[in-house]
XYZ file of C-alpha atoms in Angstrom:
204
model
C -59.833 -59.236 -76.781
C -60.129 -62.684 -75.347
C -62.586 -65.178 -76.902
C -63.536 -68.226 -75.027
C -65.815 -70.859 -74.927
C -66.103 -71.442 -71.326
C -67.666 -69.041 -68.834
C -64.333 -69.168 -66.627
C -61.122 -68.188 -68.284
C -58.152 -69.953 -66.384
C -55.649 -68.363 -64.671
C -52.377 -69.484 -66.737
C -53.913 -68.501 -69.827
C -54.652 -64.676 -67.929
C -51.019 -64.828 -66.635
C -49.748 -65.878 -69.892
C -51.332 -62.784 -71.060
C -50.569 -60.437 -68.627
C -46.756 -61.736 -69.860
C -47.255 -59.527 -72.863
C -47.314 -56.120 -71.279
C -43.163 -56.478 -70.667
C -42.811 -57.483 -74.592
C -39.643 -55.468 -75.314
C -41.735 -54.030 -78.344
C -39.647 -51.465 -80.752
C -40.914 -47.873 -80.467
C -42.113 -48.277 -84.799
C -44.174 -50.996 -84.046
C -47.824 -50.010 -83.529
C -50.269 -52.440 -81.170
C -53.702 -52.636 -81.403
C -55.861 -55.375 -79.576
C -58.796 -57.135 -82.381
C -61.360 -59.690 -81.688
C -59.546 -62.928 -82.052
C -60.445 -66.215 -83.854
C -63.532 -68.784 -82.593
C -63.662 -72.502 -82.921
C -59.408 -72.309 -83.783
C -59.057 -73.553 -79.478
C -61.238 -73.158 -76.329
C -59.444 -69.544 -75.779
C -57.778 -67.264 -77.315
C -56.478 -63.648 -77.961
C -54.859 -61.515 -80.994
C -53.204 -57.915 -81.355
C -53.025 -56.693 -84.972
C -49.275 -54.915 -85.487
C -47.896 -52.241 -87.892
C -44.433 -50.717 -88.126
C -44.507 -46.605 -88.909
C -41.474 -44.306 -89.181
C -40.191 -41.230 -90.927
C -37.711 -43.353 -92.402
C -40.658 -45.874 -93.941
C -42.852 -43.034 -95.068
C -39.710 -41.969 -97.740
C -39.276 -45.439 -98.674
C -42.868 -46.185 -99.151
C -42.249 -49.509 -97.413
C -44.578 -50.839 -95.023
C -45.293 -53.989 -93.363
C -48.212 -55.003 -91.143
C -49.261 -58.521 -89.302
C -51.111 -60.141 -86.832
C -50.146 -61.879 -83.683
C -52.838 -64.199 -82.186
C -52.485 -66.484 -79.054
C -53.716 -70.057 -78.797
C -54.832 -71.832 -75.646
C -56.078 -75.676 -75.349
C -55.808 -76.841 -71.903
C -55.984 -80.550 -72.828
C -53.715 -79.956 -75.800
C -53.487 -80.331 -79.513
C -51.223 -82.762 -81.151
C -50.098 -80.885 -83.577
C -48.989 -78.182 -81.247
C -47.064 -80.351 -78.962
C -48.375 -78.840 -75.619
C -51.230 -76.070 -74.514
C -50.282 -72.791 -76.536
C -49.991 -71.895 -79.623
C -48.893 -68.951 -81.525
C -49.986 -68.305 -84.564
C -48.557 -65.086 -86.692
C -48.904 -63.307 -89.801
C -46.750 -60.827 -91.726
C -46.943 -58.702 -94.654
C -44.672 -56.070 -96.335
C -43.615 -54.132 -99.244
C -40.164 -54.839 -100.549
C -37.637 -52.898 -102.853
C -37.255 -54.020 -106.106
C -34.061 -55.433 -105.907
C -34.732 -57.500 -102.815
C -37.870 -58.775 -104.166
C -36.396 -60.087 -107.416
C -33.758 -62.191 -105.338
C -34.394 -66.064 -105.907
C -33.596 -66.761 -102.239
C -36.227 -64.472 -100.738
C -38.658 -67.107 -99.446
C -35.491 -68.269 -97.735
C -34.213 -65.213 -96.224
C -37.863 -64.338 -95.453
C -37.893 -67.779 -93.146
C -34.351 -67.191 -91.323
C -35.657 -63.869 -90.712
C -38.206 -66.014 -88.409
C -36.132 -68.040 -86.872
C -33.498 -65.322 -86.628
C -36.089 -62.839 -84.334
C -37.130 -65.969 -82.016
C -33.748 -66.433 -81.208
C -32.646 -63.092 -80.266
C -35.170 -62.530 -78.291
C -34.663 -65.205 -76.322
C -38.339 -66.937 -77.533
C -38.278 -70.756 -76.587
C -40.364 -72.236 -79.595
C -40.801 -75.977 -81.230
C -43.146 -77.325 -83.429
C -42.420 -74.659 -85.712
C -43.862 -74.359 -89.508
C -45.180 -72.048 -92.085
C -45.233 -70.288 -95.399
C -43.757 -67.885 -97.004
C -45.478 -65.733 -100.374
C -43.663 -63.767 -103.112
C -46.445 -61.761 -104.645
C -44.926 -59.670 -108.044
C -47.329 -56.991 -109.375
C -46.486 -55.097 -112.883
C -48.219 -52.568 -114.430
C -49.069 -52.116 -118.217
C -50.540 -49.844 -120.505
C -51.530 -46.218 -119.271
C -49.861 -47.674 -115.666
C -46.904 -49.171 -117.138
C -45.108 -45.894 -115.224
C -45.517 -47.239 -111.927
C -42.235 -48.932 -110.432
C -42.524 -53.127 -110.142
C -44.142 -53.998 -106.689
C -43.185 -57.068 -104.695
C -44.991 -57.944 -101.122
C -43.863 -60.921 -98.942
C -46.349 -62.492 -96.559
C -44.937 -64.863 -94.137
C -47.272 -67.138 -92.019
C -45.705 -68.943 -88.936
C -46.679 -70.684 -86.001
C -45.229 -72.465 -83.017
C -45.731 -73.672 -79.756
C -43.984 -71.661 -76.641
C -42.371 -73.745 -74.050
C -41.762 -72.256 -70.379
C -38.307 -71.904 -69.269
C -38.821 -75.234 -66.984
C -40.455 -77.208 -69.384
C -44.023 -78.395 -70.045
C -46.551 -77.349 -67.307
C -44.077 -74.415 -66.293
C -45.438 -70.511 -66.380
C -45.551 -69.461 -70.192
C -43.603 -65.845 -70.778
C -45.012 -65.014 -74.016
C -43.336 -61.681 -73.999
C -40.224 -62.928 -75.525
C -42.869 -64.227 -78.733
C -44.750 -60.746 -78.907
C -41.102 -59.290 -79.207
C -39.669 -61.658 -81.919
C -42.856 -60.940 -84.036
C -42.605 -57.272 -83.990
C -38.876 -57.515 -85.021
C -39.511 -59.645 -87.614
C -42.475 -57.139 -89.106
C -39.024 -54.435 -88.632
C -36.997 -56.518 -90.449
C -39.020 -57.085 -93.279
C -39.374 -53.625 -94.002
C -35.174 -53.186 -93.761
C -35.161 -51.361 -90.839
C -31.219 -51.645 -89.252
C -31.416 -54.681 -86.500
C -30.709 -53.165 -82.967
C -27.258 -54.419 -81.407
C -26.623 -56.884 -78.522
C -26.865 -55.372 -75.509
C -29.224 -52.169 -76.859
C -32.538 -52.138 -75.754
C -34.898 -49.908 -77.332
C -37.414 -47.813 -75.356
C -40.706 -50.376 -74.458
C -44.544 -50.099 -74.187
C -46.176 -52.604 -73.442
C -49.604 -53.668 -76.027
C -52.620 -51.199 -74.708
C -55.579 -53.180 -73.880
C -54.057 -56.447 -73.041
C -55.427 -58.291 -70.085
């Protein structure tokens, strides 16, 4: 769903979304479009994403995010050009992994990691990353130690000519929805495999 504050939406910011329907989107990661954020930029658009397989539901791990795209035609500074996008992830973790010191680390190669192998042309990159530990005591002290990781990121696309060129923001969509895979340990697909695709229903 596109939000806008401007009767006329313009044409590179419809094309740019359009871009999205040949994401090369893993067959566990679930797409559904959501209203996205006002008063953020003049226009904008968001899918809400969540990874489901047999493999997760024996695990118990899950992992869930949102994906929302950012469009100023006279730019922001802070973005360093038009577009922004603008991503959230959660996910459950194994013990083990969650009680490694380097996790916020790992967590933020694993987002640079998925924007490069998809190919993603990104700068003005930044975020956060969230170790959140929950024990149980007393008549709950049976339940296992739960760790989730929420990583926020953002960054500004760039298209393959440079500033002012078409914006492919399939290559983004993609290297989000890896990233929620990856989170929840599911094996990395190898150079040169390519899953089967679907493009995100509802996108313009």
């Amino acid at each position: 769903m596109i939000t806008a504050d401007q009767t006329e939406v313009p044409e590179d910011f419809l094309a740019a979304l359009r871009s999205l329907r040949a994401a090369q989107v893993r067959p566990e990661v679930r797409l559904t479009e959501v209203p996205a954020p006002r008063r953020i930029a003049p226009y904008a658009a968001a899918l809400n994403g969540e990874v489901a397989s047999g493999e997760l539901e024996r695990t118990g791990h899950s992992a869930s995010g949102r994906f929302i795209v950012l469009h100023d035609p006279r730019g922001q500074d802070a973005w360093e050009g038009t577009y922004r996008m603008v991503t959230l992830v959660r996910a459950t973790l194994d013990p083990e992994m969650g009680a490694d010191p380097l996790l916020t680390e790992v967590a933020w190669s694993w987002v640079e990691e998925a924007l490069a192998r998809t190919g993603a042309v990104a700068h003005a990159q930044g975020g956060t990353v969230t170790r959140v530990a929950s024990e149980s005591f007393g008549t709950l002290a049976s339940r296992e130690q739960e760790t989730e990781v929420e990583i926020r990121a953002s960054w500004s696309p760039r298209g393959p000519g440079g500033p002012g060129a078409p914006v492919d923001l399939g290559p983004h969509l993609a290297a989000w929805a890896n990233l929620m895979c990856t989170t929840t340990g599911l094996p990395t697909y190898p150079d040169g495999v390519t899953p089967l695709t679907r493009g995100p229903r509802g996108v313009v």
